[in-house]
Amino acid sequence: MTADNLTITEKIFSKASGKPVRSGEFVMASIDCAMTHDITGPLAVQGFQEIMKDKPEAKVWDPDKIVILFDHQVPADSLNAAQNHIMLRKFAAEQGITNYDVYEGVCHQVVPEKGWVKPGDLVVGSDSHTCAYGSLGAFSTGIGSTDMAAVLATGKLWFKVPQTIRFEVNGRLPDKVYSKDIILHLIGDVGADGAMYMAAEYGGEAIRALDISQRMTISNMAIEMGGKAGIIEADTTTGDYLKQRIPGFTLDPDWKSDEDCEYEQYHEYDISDLSPQVACPHNVDNVKSVEEVEGTHIDQVLVGSCTNGRFEDIKIVADIMGGEPVAKGVRLLVIPASRTEYMKVLRAGLVDQFMEAGAIVESPCCGPCMGGSFGLLGDGEVGLATSNRNFQGRQGSARAFVYLSSPATAAASALTGEITDPRKV
Amino acid sequence: MNMTISGRVWKYGDDIDTDVIIPGKYLRTTDMQVFAEHALEGIDPDFSKQVRSGDIIVAGKNFGCGSSREQAPLALKYAGISCVVARSFARIFFRNAINVGLPIIEADITCQQGEICTVDLQQGKVHCGDRVGEGTKLPEFLQEILLDGGLVAHRKKQALK
């Protein structure tokens, strides 16, 4: 890389397209890793087979760069889901593709956990929250099934290199306030289309102070403001995380935006006085401080998902709940995001604590987050979730109401049966 | 596919998301008819019953925000929608629509429910009554994908060359 004043996004697309490129240019880029799962995978495989129709022995472009996971409907919750799993298992086996089966966990937890992503990579996944891997300094974005079919066949995809919207977040997080509160605050500020067509880039001392688990929450939700990616430049925290997962990994200091790069937008925040934030029905950008919605009755609390289903998140919930029981009439669902995270929760004795408290601890999966499986909300019911979307009908009935919050706010609310400020328990 | 499309308008607002276009509970199938039957049922239960082949959706900003599910543009396409006009599109929906051969155009135009609207994809213009909305013209390579009926058909055609 010779030119300077580039954003990390421009650097990654320059590498991926084999020539120096700037934002606004159309490129054909080589993909470093492609991920698909049990909901969008079947259409992708059908598309691949259709493209390759005249070549019966057709192979994918590179089986070592493709991952297929089952997480949205696991263990198979219907005959259709079971059939989809059979089809994808067979395809993965024939093609020599790594296939994480129904017990392994949610794609956006398992893919980084198993060392598939590193800084500077161009990653695509047929799931909108693929932007989560930006937390490791990659350009990672969601695509549809047909785009994925083209990637499976060729390993390449066209892109318009996006402009960058930079979020500079300074200050120190107050007690009981977490990265989920930061990202909800940012989304509320710029709106559901505030980062549309742009790469979101997060920096500043408050972001650098976060561990990888909390960074993943922030990158994961870039799509909720329309962002194409949600990148946090790799630093020693990233390096430590990746060294445990990728043999011989060393941090390349060039995978960051140059100081004199051009940002399309630049937003600065100081979060030292930030309150816990809550996204209210039915849009993720309908964000209020917890003080404004305290006392709202809830029927179900969901702790889990790729956004906030890691050990660190679940530990926060356990600590706030102490040995206290779940409020009468409230259903608390705890769903660790992966088998690895589940084992940590188990070994720390938290499964015991949750079961004693009257919670339901499920095996790793997307759970009710996408509203396709179990744990749905019925007509008129109200849910509070640590997940990433609260669109109408998202978690069941179109006449249900979903609020989104941090694990801390979810825990405090599970104890009282109404939305509760975690700083007050 | 014709690059000029005329049809009856279904009017919607801002931020029409993919969960509203096709809820997650219907995604376990690959049956296009199921997607079509439940299209937009979250906000407009009458839509799938009353939509006619060739109708056009005219919406506000950020149409198709949310999930990467290609079942969203497929649901609209198989319900009979011939084109979606919106002030802006969420980017994954934008790509998916082109890839499955559902014409879309970014344009700012005011239409009434049931009015007849004409879209010229090549010129990037939308006409409704005496009003004209200047839209964003698609780059030529995307127009070609649309003309071929989507990315899979486009790839196959290219492979034959």
XYZ file of C-alpha atoms in Angstrom:
586
model
C 0.000 0.000 0.000
C 1.731 3.178 -1.124
C -0.945 5.891 -1.030
C -1.839 7.298 2.351
C -4.940 9.221 3.451
C -7.050 6.107 2.999
C -9.791 4.745 5.218
C -9.405 1.157 6.393
C -12.331 0.348 4.088
C -10.473 1.748 1.055
C -7.378 -0.231 2.066
C -9.303 -3.488 2.370
C -11.033 -3.027 -1.000
C -7.717 -2.090 -2.619
C -6.243 -5.367 -1.410
C -9.344 -7.350 -2.365
C -9.567 -5.910 -5.882
C -5.831 -5.880 -6.583
C -5.576 -2.159 -7.369
C -5.729 1.096 -5.424
C -9.363 2.163 -5.100
C -11.254 4.979 -3.430
C -14.780 5.231 -2.069
C -17.407 5.585 -4.790
C -15.648 3.209 -7.210
C -17.247 -0.036 -8.363
C -14.941 -3.019 -7.882
C -14.940 -6.768 -8.361
C -13.439 -7.989 -5.104
C -12.046 -11.331 -3.916
C -13.663 -12.715 -0.797
C -11.542 -14.008 2.115
C -14.338 -15.804 3.927
C -17.999 -16.552 3.147
C -20.554 -17.641 5.734
C -24.060 -18.981 5.240
C -26.646 -20.609 7.512
C -29.803 -22.683 7.660
C -32.217 -19.876 6.711
C -30.450 -18.261 3.772
C -28.190 -21.205 2.825
C -30.796 -23.325 1.011
C -31.549 -20.551 -1.510
C -27.810 -19.886 -1.913
C -27.096 -23.544 -2.660
C -30.047 -23.698 -5.068
C -28.672 -20.602 -6.819
C -25.183 -22.150 -6.986
C -26.582 -25.345 -8.475
C -28.595 -23.348 -10.995
C -25.497 -21.359 -12.056
C -23.549 -24.628 -12.380
C -26.370 -26.587 -14.007
C -24.347 -27.654 -17.021
C -21.413 -28.797 -14.869
C -22.719 -31.646 -12.688
C -19.426 -32.114 -10.822
C -19.096 -28.393 -10.172
C -17.067 -27.414 -7.128
C -17.272 -24.275 -5.053
C -14.499 -21.749 -5.579
C -12.597 -22.617 -2.383
C -14.060 -24.934 0.280
C -11.488 -23.732 2.823
C -12.954 -20.222 2.764
C -16.600 -21.177 3.244
C -18.461 -21.920 6.472
C -21.988 -23.293 6.790
C -23.695 -23.121 10.184
C -27.047 -24.216 11.544
C -28.316 -21.785 14.145
C -31.687 -20.222 13.319
C -33.827 -23.335 13.603
C -31.921 -25.725 15.837
C -32.375 -28.431 16.818
C -34.679 -28.701 13.792
C -37.962 -27.144 14.896
C -40.010 -28.371 11.941
C -39.851 -30.859 9.126
C -38.921 -28.095 6.711
C -35.992 -27.094 8.915
C -34.872 -30.739 9.146
C -34.985 -31.037 5.358
C -32.963 -27.818 4.986
C -30.343 -29.209 7.388
C -30.124 -32.484 5.438
C -29.662 -30.594 2.168
C -26.939 -28.311 3.568
C -25.102 -31.152 5.374
C -24.986 -33.100 2.134
C -23.770 -30.093 0.158
C -21.059 -29.298 2.739
C -19.859 -32.920 2.787
C -19.763 -33.216 -1.013
C -17.900 -29.944 -1.352
C -15.564 -30.371 1.631
C -16.925 -27.266 3.364
C -16.710 -26.814 7.143
C -20.174 -27.346 8.598
C -20.917 -26.382 12.222
C -23.962 -28.442 13.052
C -26.977 -27.756 15.268
C -25.090 -27.872 18.582
C -22.342 -25.337 17.864
C -24.091 -21.976 18.157
C -24.937 -18.714 16.463
C -22.968 -17.914 13.308
C -21.733 -14.505 14.437
C -20.332 -15.985 17.629
C -18.911 -19.198 16.188
C -17.195 -17.702 13.100
C -14.915 -15.299 15.029
C -14.554 -17.745 17.926
C -13.105 -20.410 15.615
C -10.609 -18.023 14.030
C -12.186 -17.494 10.607
C -11.733 -13.706 10.594
C -8.726 -11.432 10.944
C -8.028 -7.713 10.424
C -7.944 -6.633 6.776
C -10.150 -9.484 5.566
C -13.134 -9.009 3.262
C -15.879 -11.213 4.653
C -19.419 -11.765 3.411
C -22.249 -13.657 5.048
C -25.814 -14.223 3.985
C -27.044 -12.636 7.182
C -27.371 -8.921 7.815
C -25.512 -9.022 11.146
C -22.351 -10.259 9.440
C -21.140 -6.707 10.112
C -20.335 -8.063 13.606
C -16.900 -9.275 12.431
C -15.897 -5.657 11.949
C -15.133 -5.854 15.661
C -11.910 -7.646 14.627
C -10.878 -5.047 12.047
C -12.319 -6.802 8.986
C -14.650 -5.364 6.367
C -17.547 -7.707 6.846
C -20.987 -7.331 5.362
C -24.312 -9.065 4.860
C -25.472 -10.202 1.437
C -28.454 -12.105 0.059
C -28.652 -15.708 -1.031
C -28.137 -15.067 -4.744
C -25.054 -12.949 -4.085
C -23.868 -15.842 -1.926
C -24.536 -18.256 -4.797
C -22.246 -16.136 -6.990
C -19.599 -16.091 -4.251
C -19.777 -19.888 -3.846
C -19.238 -20.218 -7.594
C -16.558 -17.579 -8.164
C -15.215 -16.222 -4.866
C -15.836 -12.733 -6.167
C -18.515 -10.100 -5.749
C -19.107 -6.580 -7.029
C -19.140 -3.727 -4.542
C -19.363 0.012 -4.551
C -16.566 0.989 -2.171
C -18.447 2.847 0.573
C -17.757 6.168 2.175
C -17.107 6.094 5.893
C -19.057 7.517 8.811
C -16.768 7.775 11.825
C -18.061 7.578 15.397
C -15.513 8.909 17.860
C -16.647 7.819 21.303
C -14.841 9.278 24.291
C -15.259 9.263 28.039
C -15.605 6.406 30.519
C -18.652 4.170 30.764
C -20.541 4.766 34.025
C -21.410 1.882 36.335
C -24.094 -0.503 34.912
C -23.797 1.087 31.468
C -22.349 -1.023 28.667
C -21.476 -1.076 24.989
C -25.095 -1.956 24.124
C -26.112 1.391 25.600
C -23.461 3.133 23.465
C -24.627 1.583 20.216
C -28.335 2.150 20.965
C -27.482 5.781 21.721
C -25.612 6.139 18.404
C -28.450 4.533 16.430
C -31.017 6.747 18.145
C -28.884 9.757 17.280
C -28.279 9.139 13.558
C -31.451 7.107 12.831
C -32.218 3.827 11.074
C -30.748 5.140 7.819
C -28.058 7.380 9.355
C -25.186 5.270 8.026
C -26.933 4.116 4.862
C -24.563 2.852 2.140
C -21.614 3.825 4.367
C -19.086 1.880 6.394
C -19.459 2.738 10.061
C -16.134 3.059 11.846
C -15.985 3.254 15.641
C -13.059 4.669 17.577
C -12.098 6.768 20.552
C -11.013 5.946 24.081
C -14.377 4.476 25.117
C -14.272 1.964 22.266
C -10.615 1.079 22.844
C -11.422 0.341 26.496
C -13.948 -2.358 25.526
C -13.169 -6.072 25.459
C -13.921 -8.057 22.277
C -17.272 -9.250 23.596
C -18.506 -5.680 24.047
C -16.979 -4.571 20.732
C -18.894 -7.330 18.956
C -22.150 -5.845 20.277
C -21.275 -2.474 18.729
C -20.166 -3.787 15.340
C -23.135 -6.186 15.195
C -25.648 -3.347 15.209
C -24.102 -1.188 12.446
C -26.797 -2.562 10.129
C -29.479 -1.054 12.385
C -28.412 2.375 11.154
C -28.067 1.147 7.575
C -24.293 0.620 7.770
C -22.581 -1.656 5.292
C -19.936 -2.570 7.850
C -19.105 -1.701 11.461
C -15.365 -1.558 11.820
C -13.231 -1.206 14.933
C -9.523 -1.001 14.173
C -7.536 -3.877 15.571
C -5.346 -3.183 18.602
C -3.613 -5.266 21.248
C -7.003 -6.378 22.641
C -7.836 -7.750 19.180
C -4.367 -9.261 18.890
C -4.726 -11.103 22.200
C -8.123 -12.489 21.149
C -6.851 -13.678 17.764
C -3.576 -15.162 19.019
C -5.653 -17.681 20.964
C -7.521 -18.625 17.779
C -5.226 -18.259 14.769
C -1.867 -20.039 15.055
C 1.033 -17.622 14.506
C -1.208 -14.544 14.239
C 0.613 -11.214 14.272
C -1.011 -7.800 14.226
C -0.404 -5.757 11.045
C -0.448 -2.095 12.138
C -1.442 -0.893 8.647
C -5.058 -2.104 8.952
C -6.390 1.197 10.224
C -7.614 4.444 8.697
C -4.875 6.967 7.967
C -4.981 10.126 10.051
C -5.684 12.347 7.035
C -8.249 10.062 5.410
C -11.536 11.493 4.224
C -14.628 10.757 6.271
C -18.054 11.386 4.786
C -19.345 12.129 8.284
C -17.686 12.467 11.681
C -19.665 12.236 14.924
C -18.210 12.753 18.396
C -19.688 11.601 21.681
C -18.798 11.686 25.346
C -20.536 8.809 27.111
C -19.374 9.587 30.657
C -22.931 10.499 31.712
C -24.831 8.077 29.478
C -27.921 6.415 31.000
C -28.896 2.841 30.151
C -30.667 3.017 26.779
C -33.783 1.220 25.572
C -34.999 0.859 21.963
C -38.794 1.016 21.987
C -41.335 -0.597 19.616
C -41.254 -0.918 16.643
C -37.952 0.560 15.460
C -34.380 0.184 16.660
C -33.823 3.944 16.337
C -36.741 4.707 18.661
C -34.279 4.976 21.554
C -35.035 6.394 24.997
C -33.168 6.604 28.283
C -34.302 3.947 30.753
C -35.759 6.688 32.987
C -38.364 7.434 30.305
C -39.683 3.870 30.044
C -39.222 2.596 33.625
C -42.284 0.771 34.869
C -43.369 -0.619 31.495
C -44.881 -4.055 32.176
C -43.089 -6.998 30.498
C -44.064 -10.629 29.884
C -40.781 -12.077 28.662
C -37.079 -11.310 28.896
C -34.661 -12.747 26.348
C -30.956 -12.790 27.194
C -29.005 -14.082 24.232
C -28.365 -13.650 20.493
C -25.230 -12.718 18.561
C -25.557 -9.207 19.982
C -25.437 -10.029 23.697
C -25.293 -13.783 24.280
C -21.701 -14.239 25.395
C -20.440 -15.390 28.802
C -19.622 -11.792 29.732
C -23.229 -10.737 29.030
C -24.735 -13.645 30.911
C -22.396 -13.074 33.864
C -23.667 -9.482 34.112
C -27.229 -10.827 34.291
C -26.306 -13.401 36.944
C -24.475 -10.815 39.057
C -27.353 -8.339 38.997
C -29.964 -11.007 39.768
C -27.866 -12.460 42.598
C -29.832 -15.364 44.039
C -33.186 -13.613 43.503
C -36.015 -15.275 41.591
C -37.477 -14.131 38.282
C -40.565 -11.963 38.896
C -43.859 -13.855 39.013
C -45.517 -13.981 35.604
C -42.307 -13.221 33.714
C -40.521 -15.729 31.473
C -36.738 -15.350 31.438
C -34.998 -17.106 28.543
C -31.212 -17.370 28.713
C -29.582 -18.599 25.506
C -25.779 -18.619 25.318
C -24.582 -17.727 21.819
C -22.345 -20.757 21.334
C -21.404 -24.099 22.826
C -18.134 -22.564 24.029
C -19.970 -19.724 25.754
C -22.501 -22.186 27.197
C -19.681 -24.249 28.727
C -18.252 -21.130 30.369
C -21.678 -20.293 31.798
C -22.087 -23.872 32.991
C -18.658 -24.107 34.602
C -19.168 -20.810 36.422
C -22.242 -22.347 38.069
C -24.603 -19.890 36.399
C -26.911 -22.508 34.886
C -27.691 -23.669 38.437
C -28.356 -20.130 39.514
C -30.694 -19.414 36.584
C -32.600 -22.665 36.977
C -33.056 -21.983 40.711
C -34.319 -18.508 39.822
C -36.987 -19.919 37.515
C -35.305 -19.054 34.215
C -35.184 -21.259 31.134
C -31.671 -22.000 29.838
C -31.689 -23.088 26.203
C -28.989 -24.659 24.079
C -27.065 -22.243 21.818
C -29.131 -20.869 18.915
C -30.763 -17.699 17.616
C -33.872 -18.513 19.656
C -36.779 -16.089 19.465
C -34.608 -13.252 18.098
C -35.760 -13.877 14.536
C -39.235 -15.047 15.490
C -38.929 -18.198 13.442
C -38.560 -20.704 16.233
C -39.627 -21.105 19.881
C -40.156 -18.511 22.620
C -42.482 -16.307 20.607
C -44.585 -13.455 21.924
C -48.365 -13.618 21.552
C -50.897 -10.890 20.817
C -50.485 -7.889 23.087
C -47.455 -9.315 24.905
C -44.376 -7.268 25.703
C -40.838 -8.576 25.448
C -37.523 -7.102 26.532
C -34.557 -8.552 24.673
C -30.800 -8.140 24.516
C -30.967 -8.872 20.788
C -30.762 -6.436 17.890
C -34.196 -5.914 16.311
C -37.642 -4.938 17.525
C -39.533 -4.619 14.251
C -43.248 -5.311 14.271
C -43.752 -9.092 14.245
C -40.053 -9.754 14.749
C -40.439 -12.034 17.779
C -43.841 -13.504 17.069
C -47.184 -11.735 16.834
C -47.425 -8.529 14.800
C -49.458 -7.304 17.781
C -46.617 -7.877 20.280
C -44.167 -5.207 21.478
C -40.403 -5.636 21.720
C -37.977 -3.451 23.655
C -34.196 -3.819 23.339
C -31.653 -3.211 26.085
C -28.353 -4.231 27.617
C -28.076 -7.456 29.631
C -27.933 -5.330 32.813
C -31.272 -3.641 32.117
C -32.725 -7.009 31.093
C -31.603 -8.563 34.397
C -32.993 -5.759 36.542
C -36.283 -5.955 34.638
C -36.520 -9.753 34.972
C -36.465 -9.272 38.756
C -39.296 -6.750 38.837
C -41.501 -7.625 35.845
C -41.227 -4.133 34.456
C -38.528 -2.173 32.668
C -36.138 -1.252 35.446
C -33.033 0.907 35.725
C -30.153 -1.464 36.563
C -28.495 1.293 38.599
C -31.374 1.061 41.092
C -31.157 -2.637 42.003
C -37.915 -7.590 -19.247
C -39.282 -4.221 -20.309
C -37.414 -1.177 -19.039
C -40.644 0.876 -18.902
C -43.158 -0.324 -16.340
C -46.675 0.946 -15.604
C -48.867 -0.150 -12.749
C -51.278 0.644 -9.964
C -49.723 2.175 -6.836
C -49.530 0.673 -3.350
C -48.359 3.492 -1.110
C -46.224 2.956 2.025
C -44.146 5.119 4.376
C -40.548 5.116 5.645
C -38.472 2.226 7.038
C -40.579 -0.654 5.689
C -38.497 -3.481 7.154
C -37.937 -7.061 6.042
C -39.783 -8.512 9.055
C -42.865 -6.654 7.902
C -42.339 -7.656 4.251
C -42.009 -11.343 5.137
C -41.973 -12.444 8.814
C -39.297 -14.889 9.989
C -41.828 -17.601 10.766
C -42.398 -18.209 7.034
C -38.736 -18.570 6.090
C -38.410 -22.280 6.696
C -39.737 -23.079 3.236
C -38.406 -22.291 -0.226
C -41.953 -22.181 -1.666
C -42.330 -18.794 -3.364
C -46.118 -19.002 -3.131
C -45.925 -19.052 0.670
C -43.798 -15.894 0.648
C -46.252 -14.196 -1.738
C -49.267 -15.124 0.390
C -47.770 -13.471 3.474
C -46.111 -10.466 1.834
C -46.477 -7.288 3.908
C -49.016 -8.939 6.216
C -47.493 -7.251 9.278
C -48.620 -3.783 8.194
C -51.169 -4.473 5.484
C -53.147 -7.718 5.826
C -55.151 -6.804 2.681
C -52.112 -6.533 0.444
C -51.690 -10.166 -0.596
C -55.438 -10.538 -1.168
C -55.851 -7.450 -3.317
C -52.505 -7.033 -5.093
C -52.702 -7.538 -8.849
C -49.971 -8.607 -11.203
C -48.094 -5.511 -12.414
C -48.792 -3.296 -9.370
C -46.064 -0.929 -8.167
C -45.017 -0.088 -4.606
C -44.173 3.567 -3.908
C -42.568 4.114 -0.518
C -40.465 6.495 1.559
C -36.907 6.191 2.756
C -34.928 3.108 3.830
C -37.223 0.562 2.166
C -36.268 -3.033 2.988
C -34.181 -2.274 6.055
C -33.242 -5.127 8.353
C -32.444 -8.670 7.436
C -30.532 -9.997 4.419
C -33.391 -12.384 3.606
C -33.829 -12.554 -0.127
C -37.285 -13.897 0.583
C -38.329 -10.229 1.014
C -37.933 -9.118 -2.625
C -39.032 -12.610 -3.707
C -42.276 -12.257 -1.722
C -43.052 -8.955 -3.461
C -42.054 -10.279 -6.878
C -44.163 -13.425 -6.583
C -47.070 -11.409 -5.172
C -47.081 -9.669 -8.561
C -45.227 -6.421 -7.843
C -43.533 -5.185 -11.010
C -41.376 -2.439 -9.483
C -40.580 -0.778 -6.151
C -40.063 2.983 -6.130
C -38.635 4.410 -2.901
C -36.867 7.544 -1.751
C -34.039 5.253 -0.656
C -33.388 1.543 -0.152
C -31.516 -0.379 2.494
C -28.479 -1.672 0.664
C -28.912 -5.432 1.085
C -32.519 -5.224 -0.129
C -31.309 -3.135 -3.086
C -28.795 -5.808 -4.132
C -31.219 -8.665 -3.489
C -33.979 -7.062 -5.569
C -31.678 -6.705 -8.574
C -30.320 -10.212 -8.060
C -33.785 -11.779 -8.110
C -34.922 -9.595 -11.014
C -37.288 -7.273 -9.139
C -36.955 -3.789 -10.708
C -36.348 -0.980 -8.217
C -35.613 2.697 -8.490
C -34.670 5.429 -6.044
C -36.890 8.425 -6.689
C -38.800 10.994 -4.696
C -42.369 11.205 -5.977
C -45.759 11.678 -4.356
C -48.408 9.213 -5.515
C -51.831 8.277 -4.190
C -52.892 4.742 -3.428
C -54.354 3.213 -6.596
C -52.998 5.845 -8.993
C -51.229 4.695 -12.150
C -47.485 5.241 -12.065
C -44.964 4.740 -14.894
C -41.306 3.982 -14.297
C -38.628 4.411 -16.957
C -35.693 2.425 -15.613
C -33.360 3.332 -18.459
C -33.876 7.086 -18.031
C -34.254 6.865 -14.264
C -37.584 8.698 -14.225
C -40.923 8.083 -12.521
C -44.190 9.598 -13.814
C -47.384 9.790 -11.824
C -50.253 11.992 -13.054
C -48.584 15.234 -14.135
C -45.690 14.772 -11.719
C -42.223 13.545 -12.633
C -39.752 12.165 -10.103
C -36.102 12.327 -11.133
C -34.671 9.035 -10.003
C -31.194 7.605 -9.726
C -30.275 5.758 -12.899
C -28.903 2.296 -12.267
C -25.356 1.700 -13.516
C -25.456 -0.167 -16.826
C -24.147 -3.467 -15.458
C -27.009 -3.554 -12.963
C -29.522 -2.729 -15.695
C -28.130 -5.707 -17.607
C -28.630 -8.040 -14.641
C -32.230 -6.821 -14.357
C -32.798 -7.204 -18.095
C -31.561 -10.799 -17.916
C -34.033 -11.488 -15.100
C -31.588 -11.566 -12.184
C -28.042 -12.569 -11.307
C -28.355 -16.336 -11.788
C -29.796 -15.945 -15.299
C -27.204 -13.254 -16.024
C -24.328 -15.539 -14.957
C -25.647 -18.403 -17.038
C -25.958 -16.143 -20.057
C -22.401 -14.911 -19.567
C -21.118 -18.467 -19.250
C -22.590 -19.233 -22.692
C -20.704 -16.366 -24.344
